[in-house]
Short mmCIF file of C-alpha atoms in Angstrom, two decimals:
data_model
loop_
_atom_site.label_atom_id
_atom_site.label_comp_id
_atom_site.label_asym_id
_atom_site.label_seq_id
_atom_site.Cartn_x
_atom_site.Cartn_y
_atom_site.Cartn_z
CA UNK A 359 68.25 -209.53 64.83
CA UNK A 360 65.01 -209.38 62.86
CA UNK A 361 64.19 -205.92 61.46
CA UNK A 362 60.51 -205.04 61.52
CA UNK A 363 58.31 -202.22 60.15
CA UNK A 364 55.28 -201.35 62.26
CA UNK A 365 52.11 -200.30 60.48
CA UNK A 366 49.18 -198.61 62.30
CA UNK A 367 45.85 -197.30 61.02
CA UNK A 368 42.61 -195.92 62.38
CA UNK A 369 39.60 -194.74 60.45
CA UNK A 370 37.59 -191.73 61.59
CA UNK A 371 34.89 -193.92 63.07
CA UNK A 372 37.46 -195.84 65.10
CA UNK A 373 39.41 -192.93 66.48
CA UNK A 374 37.72 -193.10 69.87
CA UNK A 375 37.50 -196.92 70.12
CA UNK A 376 39.57 -198.36 73.00
CA UNK A 377 42.67 -200.18 71.84
CA UNK A 378 42.50 -198.82 68.25
CA UNK A 379 44.12 -195.39 68.57
CA UNK A 380 47.46 -194.90 66.70
CA UNK A 381 49.29 -194.36 69.99
CA UNK A 382 47.84 -197.51 71.57
CA UNK A 383 48.65 -199.65 68.55
CA UNK A 384 52.21 -198.34 68.32
CA UNK A 385 52.84 -198.88 72.07
CA UNK A 386 51.60 -202.47 72.03
CA UNK A 387 53.46 -203.33 68.80
CA UNK A 388 56.71 -201.83 70.07
CA UNK A 389 56.48 -203.90 73.31
CA UNK A 390 55.73 -206.97 71.15
CA UNK A 391 58.94 -206.35 69.22
CA UNK A 392 60.92 -205.92 72.43
CA UNK A 393 59.56 -209.21 73.77
CA UNK A 394 60.72 -211.01 70.58
CA UNK A 395 64.03 -209.12 70.42
CA UNK A 396 63.15 -207.51 67.09
CA UNK A 397 64.48 -204.19 65.89
CA UNK A 398 61.87 -201.54 64.85
CA UNK A 399 63.10 -200.23 61.53
CA UNK A 400 60.33 -197.70 60.98
CA UNK A 401 56.79 -196.83 62.09
CA UNK A 402 54.17 -196.16 59.37
CA UNK A 403 50.82 -194.69 60.40
CA UNK A 404 47.65 -193.66 58.57
CA UNK A 405 45.45 -191.74 61.09
CA UNK A 406 41.85 -191.17 59.87
CA UNK A 407 42.02 -193.38 56.70
CA UNK A 408 39.57 -196.05 55.77
CA UNK A 409 40.86 -199.60 55.17
CA UNK A 410 38.63 -200.02 52.16
CA UNK A 411 41.28 -198.79 49.67
CA UNK A 412 45.04 -198.54 49.44
CA UNK A 413 45.09 -194.82 48.64
CA UNK A 414 46.74 -194.01 52.01
CA UNK A 415 50.03 -192.07 52.37
CA UNK A 416 51.78 -194.40 54.79
CA UNK A 417 50.77 -197.69 53.14
CA UNK A 418 52.00 -196.32 49.82
CA UNK A 419 55.29 -195.43 51.41
CA UNK A 420 55.49 -198.86 52.99
CA UNK A 421 54.94 -200.48 49.60
CA UNK A 422 57.77 -198.42 48.05
CA UNK A 423 60.18 -199.22 50.97
CA UNK A 424 59.59 -202.92 50.68
CA UNK A 425 61.72 -203.07 47.55
CA UNK A 426 64.64 -201.41 49.30
CA UNK A 427 65.30 -204.22 51.85
CA UNK A 428 64.88 -201.96 54.83
CA UNK A 429 63.09 -204.55 56.96
CA UNK A 430 62.37 -208.27 57.15
CA UNK A 431 58.73 -208.22 58.14
CA UNK A 432 55.72 -205.93 58.59
CA UNK A 433 53.98 -206.02 61.98
CA UNK A 434 50.33 -204.99 62.38
CA UNK A 435 48.04 -204.96 65.41
CA UNK A 436 45.26 -206.81 63.51
CA UNK A 437 44.95 -207.86 59.89
CA UNK A 438 42.12 -205.40 59.25
CA UNK A 439 44.51 -202.54 60.16
CA UNK A 440 46.38 -203.38 56.97
CA UNK A 441 43.25 -203.61 54.79
CA UNK A 442 39.61 -204.51 54.91
CA UNK A 443 39.60 -205.61 51.30
CA UNK A 444 40.31 -209.31 50.62
CA UNK A 445 41.65 -208.43 47.21
CA UNK A 446 44.02 -205.74 48.54
CA UNK A 447 45.20 -207.95 51.41
CA UNK A 448 46.13 -210.75 49.05
CA UNK A 449 47.76 -208.28 46.65
CA UNK A 450 49.94 -206.89 49.44
CA UNK A 451 51.02 -210.33 50.63
CA UNK A 452 51.53 -212.06 47.25
CA UNK A 453 52.72 -209.20 45.04
CA UNK A 454 54.48 -206.90 47.49
CA UNK A 455 55.63 -208.67 50.66
CA UNK A 456 56.38 -212.19 49.34
CA UNK A 457 57.91 -210.76 46.14
CA UNK A 458 60.43 -208.82 48.24
CA UNK A 459 60.90 -211.60 50.86
CA UNK A 460 59.11 -209.60 53.54
CA UNK A 461 56.88 -211.42 56.01
CA UNK A 462 53.58 -210.25 57.55
CA UNK A 463 52.99 -210.66 61.27
CA UNK A 464 49.67 -209.99 62.98
CA UNK A 465 49.96 -209.59 66.74
CA UNK A 466 46.28 -210.28 67.71
CA UNK A 467 45.75 -213.18 65.23
CA UNK A 468 49.16 -214.60 66.16
CA UNK A 469 50.34 -215.67 62.74
CA UNK A 470 53.36 -215.05 60.47
CA UNK A 471 53.08 -215.41 56.67
CA UNK A 472 56.61 -216.79 56.62
CA UNK A 473 55.23 -220.02 58.05
CA UNK A 474 52.91 -222.45 56.15
CA UNK A 475 50.12 -222.10 58.75
CA UNK A 476 50.33 -218.32 58.59
CA UNK A 477 49.97 -218.32 54.79
CA UNK A 478 46.88 -220.57 55.08
CA UNK A 479 45.29 -218.44 57.76
CA UNK A 480 45.78 -215.17 55.83
CA UNK A 481 43.25 -216.12 53.17
CA UNK A 482 40.61 -217.09 55.77
CA UNK A 483 40.99 -213.95 57.89
CA UNK A 484 41.00 -211.65 54.90
CA UNK A 485 37.62 -213.14 53.85
CA UNK A 486 36.11 -212.19 57.23
CA UNK A 487 37.63 -208.71 57.04
CA UNK A 488 35.97 -208.28 53.64
CA UNK A 489 32.67 -209.60 55.02
CA UNK A 490 32.73 -207.11 57.91
CA UNK A 491 33.40 -204.25 55.50
CA UNK A 492 30.52 -205.33 53.26
CA UNK A 493 28.18 -205.51 56.23
CA UNK A 494 29.20 -202.03 57.40
CA UNK A 495 28.57 -200.67 53.86
CA UNK A 496 25.19 -202.34 53.74
CA UNK A 497 24.10 -200.98 57.17
CA UNK A 498 25.28 -197.44 56.21
CA UNK A 499 23.42 -197.56 52.90
CA UNK A 500 20.19 -198.68 54.54
CA UNK A 501 20.59 -195.92 57.14
CA UNK A 502 21.07 -193.30 54.46
CA UNK A 503 18.07 -194.53 52.49
CA UNK A 504 15.98 -194.36 55.68
CA UNK A 505 17.22 -190.89 56.38
CA UNK A 506 16.32 -189.70 52.88
CA UNK A 507 12.88 -191.27 53.09
CA UNK A 508 12.34 -189.43 56.40
CA UNK A 509 13.18 -186.17 54.59
CA UNK A 510 16.67 -185.57 55.95
CA UNK A 511 19.57 -184.32 53.84
CA UNK A 512 22.51 -186.71 53.61
CA UNK A 513 25.08 -184.58 51.92
CA UNK A 514 27.79 -184.70 54.52
CA UNK A 515 29.38 -181.71 56.20
CA UNK A 516 28.85 -179.31 53.31
CA UNK A 517 25.27 -178.09 53.06
CA UNK A 518 24.18 -176.80 49.58
CA UNK A 519 24.43 -173.10 48.83
CA UNK A 520 21.44 -171.39 50.31
CA UNK A 521 21.20 -173.58 53.38
CA UNK A 522 23.06 -174.20 56.65
CA UNK A 523 22.71 -176.86 59.35
CA UNK A 524 20.80 -176.54 62.62
CA UNK A 525 19.48 -178.99 65.18
CA UNK A 526 15.86 -180.07 64.73
CA UNK A 527 13.55 -178.93 67.53
CA UNK A 528 13.62 -181.56 70.30
CA UNK A 529 16.16 -183.69 68.52
CA UNK A 530 19.89 -184.05 67.93
CA UNK A 531 19.40 -184.52 64.21
CA UNK A 532 20.95 -181.88 61.95
CA UNK A 533 18.49 -180.42 59.44
CA UNK A 534 18.79 -177.90 56.61
CA UNK A 535 17.59 -174.36 57.42
CA UNK A 536 17.64 -171.41 55.00
CA UNK A 537 20.64 -169.09 55.05
CA UNK A 538 18.96 -165.80 54.09
CA UNK A 539 21.95 -164.21 52.47
CA UNK A 540 22.78 -167.24 50.27
CA UNK A 541 19.11 -167.89 49.50
CA UNK A 542 19.02 -164.41 47.90
CA UNK A 543 21.83 -165.59 45.62
CA UNK A 544 20.04 -168.82 44.68
CA UNK A 545 16.88 -166.87 43.82
CA UNK A 546 18.96 -164.42 41.74
CA UNK A 547 20.42 -167.30 39.69
CA UNK A 548 16.97 -168.68 38.88
CA UNK A 549 15.55 -165.24 38.05
CA UNK A 550 18.45 -164.32 35.76
CA UNK A 551 18.20 -167.63 33.89
CA UNK A 552 14.48 -167.04 33.28
CA UNK A 553 15.28 -163.51 32.11
CA UNK A 554 17.40 -164.98 29.29
CA UNK A 555 20.93 -164.65 30.65
CA UNK A 556 23.42 -167.33 29.69
CA UNK A 557 25.16 -169.51 32.31
CA UNK A 558 28.37 -167.63 31.75
CA UNK A 559 26.66 -164.28 32.12
CA UNK A 560 25.07 -165.40 35.40
CA UNK A 561 28.34 -166.75 36.64
CA UNK A 562 30.16 -163.50 35.86
CA UNK A 563 27.42 -161.39 37.51
CA UNK A 564 27.37 -163.51 40.66
CA UNK A 565 31.17 -163.47 40.88
CA UNK A 566 31.14 -159.70 40.73
CA UNK A 567 28.32 -159.18 43.31
CA UNK A 568 28.20 -162.06 45.78
CA UNK A 569 30.16 -164.54 47.82
CA UNK A 570 29.15 -167.82 49.48
CA UNK A 571 30.73 -169.68 52.38
CA UNK A 572 32.58 -171.70 49.77
CA UNK A 573 34.07 -168.68 48.03
CA UNK A 574 33.40 -166.72 44.85
CA UNK A 575 31.14 -167.82 42.00
CA UNK A 576 34.07 -168.87 39.83
CA UNK A 577 32.66 -171.83 37.89
CA UNK A 578 29.74 -172.10 35.50
CA UNK A 579 29.15 -175.65 36.81
CA UNK A 580 28.02 -174.08 40.13
CA UNK A 581 25.28 -172.14 38.33
CA UNK A 582 24.26 -175.21 36.29
CA UNK A 583 24.13 -177.48 39.38
CA UNK A 584 21.96 -175.01 41.31
CA UNK A 585 19.47 -174.65 38.44
CA UNK A 586 19.01 -178.42 38.27
CA UNK A 587 19.00 -179.24 41.98
CA UNK A 588 15.64 -180.27 43.42
CA UNK A 589 16.94 -179.57 46.92
CA UNK A 590 15.69 -176.01 46.32
CA UNK A 591 12.05 -177.09 46.01
CA UNK A 592 12.24 -178.95 49.30
CA UNK A 593 13.30 -182.45 48.22
CA UNK A 594 16.25 -184.68 49.24
CA UNK A 595 17.85 -187.50 47.31
CA UNK A 596 19.80 -190.71 47.75
CA UNK A 597 21.12 -192.99 45.00
CA UNK A 598 19.26 -191.07 42.25
CA UNK A 599 15.88 -191.11 43.95
CA UNK A 600 14.13 -188.03 45.35
CA UNK A 601 11.97 -187.75 48.44
CA UNK A 602 9.98 -184.98 50.10
CA UNK A 603 12.34 -183.21 52.49
CA UNK A 604 11.76 -181.66 55.94
CA UNK A 605 13.49 -178.37 54.95
CA UNK A 606 11.84 -175.22 53.64
CA UNK A 607 12.10 -174.70 49.87
CA UNK A 608 13.86 -171.62 48.46
CA UNK A 609 12.31 -171.82 45.00
CA UNK A 610 8.63 -172.45 44.28
CA UNK A 611 7.60 -175.42 42.12
CA UNK A 612 6.31 -173.22 39.21
CA UNK A 613 9.57 -171.33 38.96
CA UNK A 614 11.63 -174.52 39.12
CA UNK A 615 9.56 -176.23 36.44
CA UNK A 616 9.87 -173.25 34.09
CA UNK A 617 13.60 -173.26 34.57
CA UNK A 618 13.80 -177.02 33.80
CA UNK A 619 11.76 -176.59 30.59
CA UNK A 620 14.01 -173.73 29.47
CA UNK A 621 17.17 -175.54 30.48
CA UNK A 622 16.15 -178.66 28.51
CA UNK A 623 15.12 -176.54 25.57
CA UNK A 624 18.32 -174.46 25.25
CA UNK A 625 21.05 -176.48 26.76
CA UNK A 626 20.21 -180.14 26.31
CA UNK A 627 21.65 -182.86 28.54
CA UNK A 628 23.19 -185.30 26.07
CA UNK A 629 26.57 -186.48 27.27
CA UNK A 630 26.55 -183.56 29.70
CA UNK A 631 27.38 -181.02 26.92
CA UNK A 632 25.72 -177.74 26.28
CA UNK A 633 24.03 -176.86 22.95
CA UNK A 634 25.28 -173.75 21.25
CA UNK A 635 21.78 -172.43 20.44
CA UNK A 636 21.08 -171.22 24.02
CA UNK A 637 20.30 -167.65 22.97
CA UNK A 638 17.61 -168.93 20.56
CA UNK A 639 17.53 -169.57 16.85
CA UNK A 640 14.10 -167.86 16.45
CA UNK A 641 12.82 -164.50 17.63
CA UNK A 642 10.50 -165.99 20.26
CA UNK A 643 12.32 -169.19 21.16
CA UNK A 644 11.70 -170.09 24.77
CA UNK A 645 8.80 -167.69 25.26
CA UNK A 646 5.96 -169.66 23.60
CA UNK A 647 3.66 -171.99 25.56
CA UNK A 648 0.70 -174.16 24.69
CA UNK A 649 -2.63 -172.77 26.02
CA UNK A 650 -4.15 -176.26 26.36
CA UNK A 651 -1.49 -178.15 28.33
CA UNK A 652 1.04 -175.49 29.39
CA UNK A 653 3.99 -177.20 27.70
CA UNK A 654 6.69 -175.36 25.79
CA UNK A 655 6.18 -174.84 22.03
CA UNK A 656 9.14 -175.80 19.90
CA UNK A 657 9.87 -174.77 16.35
CA UNK A 658 9.44 -177.54 13.75
CA UNK A 659 9.31 -177.88 10.00
CA UNK A 660 5.74 -178.71 8.86
CA UNK A 661 3.82 -179.16 5.60
CA UNK A 662 0.04 -179.01 5.25
CA UNK A 663 -1.16 -182.50 4.20
CA UNK A 664 -4.86 -181.64 4.13
CA UNK A 665 -7.09 -182.65 1.20
CA UNK A 666 -7.02 -179.15 -0.24
CA UNK A 667 -3.27 -178.80 0.10
CA UNK A 668 -1.14 -178.55 -3.04
CA UNK A 669 1.12 -181.57 -3.71
CA UNK A 670 4.19 -179.33 -3.82
CA UNK A 671 3.24 -177.15 -0.80
CA UNK A 672 6.39 -175.70 0.74
CA UNK A 673 7.66 -176.58 4.19
CA UNK A 674 6.90 -174.04 6.93
CA UNK A 675 8.50 -173.38 10.27
CA UNK A 676 5.86 -173.48 13.01
CA UNK A 677 5.74 -173.19 16.80
CA UNK A 678 4.20 -176.51 17.88
CA UNK A 679 3.30 -177.90 21.31
CA UNK A 680 6.00 -180.31 22.48
CA UNK A 681 3.24 -182.70 23.55
CA UNK A 682 1.93 -182.78 19.99
CA UNK A 683 -1.67 -181.96 20.82
CA UNK A 684 -2.36 -180.02 17.59
CA UNK A 685 -1.58 -176.52 18.75
CA UNK A 686 0.66 -174.85 16.10
CA UNK A 687 1.19 -171.46 14.54
CA UNK A 688 3.60 -170.43 11.74
CA UNK A 689 6.72 -168.79 13.06
CA UNK A 690 6.38 -165.80 10.77
CA UNK A 691 2.76 -165.22 11.80
CA UNK A 692 3.47 -165.23 15.52
CA UNK A 693 6.56 -163.11 15.10
CA UNK A 694 4.53 -160.53 13.17
CA UNK A 695 1.64 -160.52 15.72
CA UNK A 696 4.00 -160.04 18.73
CA UNK A 697 6.12 -157.47 17.01
CA UNK A 698 3.02 -155.49 16.17
CA UNK A 699 1.86 -155.53 19.81
CA UNK A 700 5.32 -154.32 21.00
CA UNK A 701 5.19 -151.60 18.33
CA UNK A 702 1.85 -150.36 19.66
CA UNK A 703 3.42 -150.00 23.14
CA UNK A 704 6.39 -148.11 21.77
CA UNK A 705 4.11 -145.65 20.01
CA UNK A 706 1.87 -145.09 23.04
CA UNK A 707 3.77 -145.34 26.35
CA UNK A 708 0.64 -144.51 28.33
CA UNK A 709 -0.59 -148.04 27.49
CA UNK A 710 2.30 -149.32 29.61
CA UNK A 711 1.68 -146.85 32.49
CA UNK A 712 -1.97 -147.87 32.73
CA UNK A 713 -1.17 -151.59 32.74
CA UNK A 714 2.03 -151.53 34.87
CA UNK A 715 2.25 -152.83 38.45
CA UNK A 716 2.62 -149.98 40.96
CA UNK A 717 6.31 -149.31 41.71
CA UNK A 718 6.22 -150.68 45.17
CA UNK A 719 8.87 -152.94 46.61
CA UNK A 720 8.25 -156.58 45.81
CA UNK A 721 8.39 -159.10 48.71
CA UNK A 722 11.36 -160.94 47.18
CA UNK A 723 13.27 -157.69 46.64
CA UNK A 724 12.63 -156.62 50.21
CA UNK A 725 13.83 -159.95 51.52
CA UNK A 726 17.00 -159.63 49.44
CA UNK A 727 17.70 -156.18 50.78
CA UNK A 728 17.18 -157.36 54.42
CA UNK A 729 19.52 -160.30 53.88
CA UNK A 730 22.25 -158.18 52.31
CA UNK A 731 22.00 -155.64 55.13
CA UNK A 732 22.26 -158.44 57.67
CA UNK A 733 25.34 -159.85 55.99
CA UNK A 734 26.95 -156.34 55.97
CA UNK A 735 26.32 -156.06 59.67
CA UNK A 736 27.91 -159.44 60.21
CA UNK A 737 31.00 -158.42 58.27
CA UNK A 738 31.29 -155.27 60.42
CA UNK A 739 31.11 -157.36 63.54
CA UNK A 740 33.93 -159.57 62.16
CA UNK A 741 36.04 -156.49 61.57
CA UNK A 742 35.56 -155.38 65.19
CA UNK A 743 36.57 -158.80 66.47
CA UNK A 744 39.72 -158.77 64.34
CA UNK A 745 40.72 -155.37 65.73
CA UNK A 746 40.09 -156.62 69.32
CA UNK A 747 42.24 -159.69 68.69
CA UNK A 748 45.05 -157.56 67.25
CA UNK A 749 44.96 -155.21 70.30
CA UNK A 750 45.35 -158.10 72.72
CA UNK A 751 48.11 -159.69 70.61
CA UNK A 752 45.99 -162.67 69.53
CA UNK A 753 46.73 -162.27 65.82
CA UNK A 754 49.66 -160.97 63.79
CA UNK A 755 49.52 -157.91 61.56
CA UNK A 756 49.93 -159.76 58.24
CA UNK A 757 47.06 -162.12 59.03
CA UNK A 758 44.72 -159.28 60.04
CA UNK A 759 45.57 -157.33 56.93
CA UNK A 760 44.79 -160.34 54.68
CA UNK A 761 41.48 -161.01 56.45
CA UNK A 762 40.53 -157.32 56.42
CA UNK A 763 41.14 -157.17 52.67
CA UNK A 764 38.77 -160.14 52.16
CA UNK A 765 36.12 -158.49 54.33
CA UNK A 766 36.40 -155.16 52.45
CA UNK A 767 36.12 -156.89 49.08
CA UNK A 768 32.93 -158.67 50.13
CA UNK A 769 31.52 -155.42 51.55
CA UNK A 770 32.13 -153.68 48.24
CA UNK A 771 30.27 -156.42 46.36
CA UNK A 772 27.40 -156.31 48.81
CA UNK A 773 27.17 -152.55 48.65
CA UNK A 774 26.87 -152.73 44.86
CA UNK A 775 24.20 -155.44 45.16
CA UNK A 776 22.32 -153.37 47.75
CA UNK A 777 22.28 -150.38 45.45
CA UNK A 778 21.02 -152.53 42.57
CA UNK A 779 18.28 -154.15 44.65
CA UNK A 780 17.15 -150.79 45.98
CA UNK A 781 16.96 -149.27 42.49
CA UNK A 782 14.95 -152.11 40.98
CA UNK A 783 12.22 -152.59 43.53
CA UNK A 784 9.54 -153.75 41.07
CA UNK A 785 9.87 -156.65 38.66
CA UNK A 786 9.75 -154.16 35.80
CA UNK A 787 8.42 -150.66 36.33
CA UNK A 788 6.61 -148.63 33.71
CA UNK A 789 9.63 -146.39 33.33
CA UNK A 790 11.94 -149.42 32.85
CA UNK A 791 9.58 -150.86 30.23
CA UNK A 792 9.46 -147.55 28.37
CA UNK A 793 13.23 -147.24 28.51
CA UNK A 794 13.58 -150.75 27.08
CA UNK A 795 11.26 -149.78 24.20
CA UNK A 796 13.27 -146.63 23.40
CA UNK A 797 15.56 -148.56 21.10
CA UNK A 798 12.79 -150.65 19.54
CA UNK A 799 12.52 -148.86 16.17
CA UNK A 800 16.23 -148.96 15.40
CA UNK A 801 16.90 -152.47 16.76
CA UNK A 802 13.96 -154.04 14.86
CA UNK A 803 14.91 -152.34 11.63
CA UNK A 804 18.67 -153.11 11.60
CA UNK A 805 19.62 -154.95 14.84
CA UNK A 806 20.74 -158.53 15.27
CA UNK A 807 18.42 -161.37 16.20
CA UNK A 808 19.85 -161.47 19.73
CA UNK A 809 19.39 -157.71 20.21
CA UNK A 810 15.75 -158.07 19.21
CA UNK A 811 15.29 -161.04 21.56
CA UNK A 812 16.83 -159.05 24.44
CA UNK A 813 14.15 -156.38 24.13
CA UNK A 814 11.38 -159.01 23.94
CA UNK A 815 12.74 -160.99 26.87
CA UNK A 816 12.76 -157.78 28.95
CA UNK A 817 9.12 -157.04 28.16
CA UNK A 818 7.50 -160.47 27.81
CA UNK A 819 7.15 -163.11 30.50
CA UNK A 820 5.53 -165.65 28.14
CA UNK A 821 3.32 -166.02 25.08
CA UNK A 822 0.44 -168.50 25.31
CA UNK A 823 -1.11 -169.74 22.08
CA UNK A 824 -4.67 -171.13 21.78
CA UNK A 825 -6.44 -172.55 18.70
CA UNK A 826 -8.22 -169.18 18.16
CA UNK A 827 -6.09 -166.51 19.83
CA UNK A 828 -2.86 -165.75 21.66
CA UNK A 829 -2.20 -164.13 25.06
CA UNK A 830 0.96 -162.09 25.80
CA UNK A 831 1.92 -161.97 29.42
CA UNK A 832 3.96 -158.78 30.00
CA UNK A 833 6.62 -158.50 32.69
CA UNK A 834 5.27 -155.11 33.86
CA UNK A 835 1.70 -156.30 34.51
CA UNK A 836 0.26 -158.16 37.45
#
């Protein structure tokens, strides 16, 4: 009696198709074996797996078992159940089945590779299986391009942090809508980066204060990806191209552009590695902008080549517009000017009080507080539901304890974030600015470069240089 292994497969898209379910295939193949008086040695099934590749559990087990002599042939409902790749189909037949004297029988195509006609037909049918797969891929690609051009996100079942899915008004299409609680986190990441925090520092802070639907902020790559993702300014992408999206942006264009300039300046993108000079090699690195074009000013070595310049004039370090439009100022001169202005503020705090923004709650801070409070209320509702389930016997004690611990940990983080948001209602109040200046004399006389930069980053939003003057934009002014 011939011993046969049955192999069944359905992909996710074919689950509901009549005649393709695992149960239907197995039933028909078993009856086929009974009609031919064959013995079913084993049934291998791959539910929910695409036929495009061989990385499927059951087909891998079938390949291993072929060498053990457990069966004489492999029976499939149709050839494309085995594989939709011409290359993989021929590999299985030539290198696996034939090498181990195992035949392949297709019920619907009615051929057996142990016969000459069957071996001839297998090459022809596998070509058509490959063609069908290529056509499906082409149609799906065109559909995704069209969806992106129409402004719809095509990122699968996992929306990016800061968004969730909802049905578009009057349509069954799923669109991105802002998740208020996670949007607060995204804005916090952008704000901290502009304030001079490193990626690791941001990651550590977010891990200690927040949680997303995907878990804790445990990886620096999450922070890096968010800072570079144009999804947050209302765009969607496909195959490396970006299109205007239908969803509401979380980050404004100006903030995003400033982050990109700073990211490129400090981190670099060559080979995906980060530069080690993120904290800045000069006192004002990252704060200086060109007044004529708005571009960042980088530090460069420069020698005066004018007609009155000495032949052996020394090289100087200058801040120079990255677009090379002629704006430049020696590093030492700008450092001295800015330090002198900060020193004036430290000697006369009333200058800060007169210029500072009134200590009222900013709109973004108010939104953050509302979102955190909403999330806390949601967690309390989840606690109540868990208690109800436990009382009616719908959940065991160990499970409820584990879930309660998770809820309490998130509540503690949110409470800490709420306290912090409530206590820092203005971007930088006069009192905060004065406190930051308290250590100015000692730090600028004996502190490290990074300690000096930290004070300046706290007080200065940006420094704009013009051919005849400079403007310092303070963080405590409107």
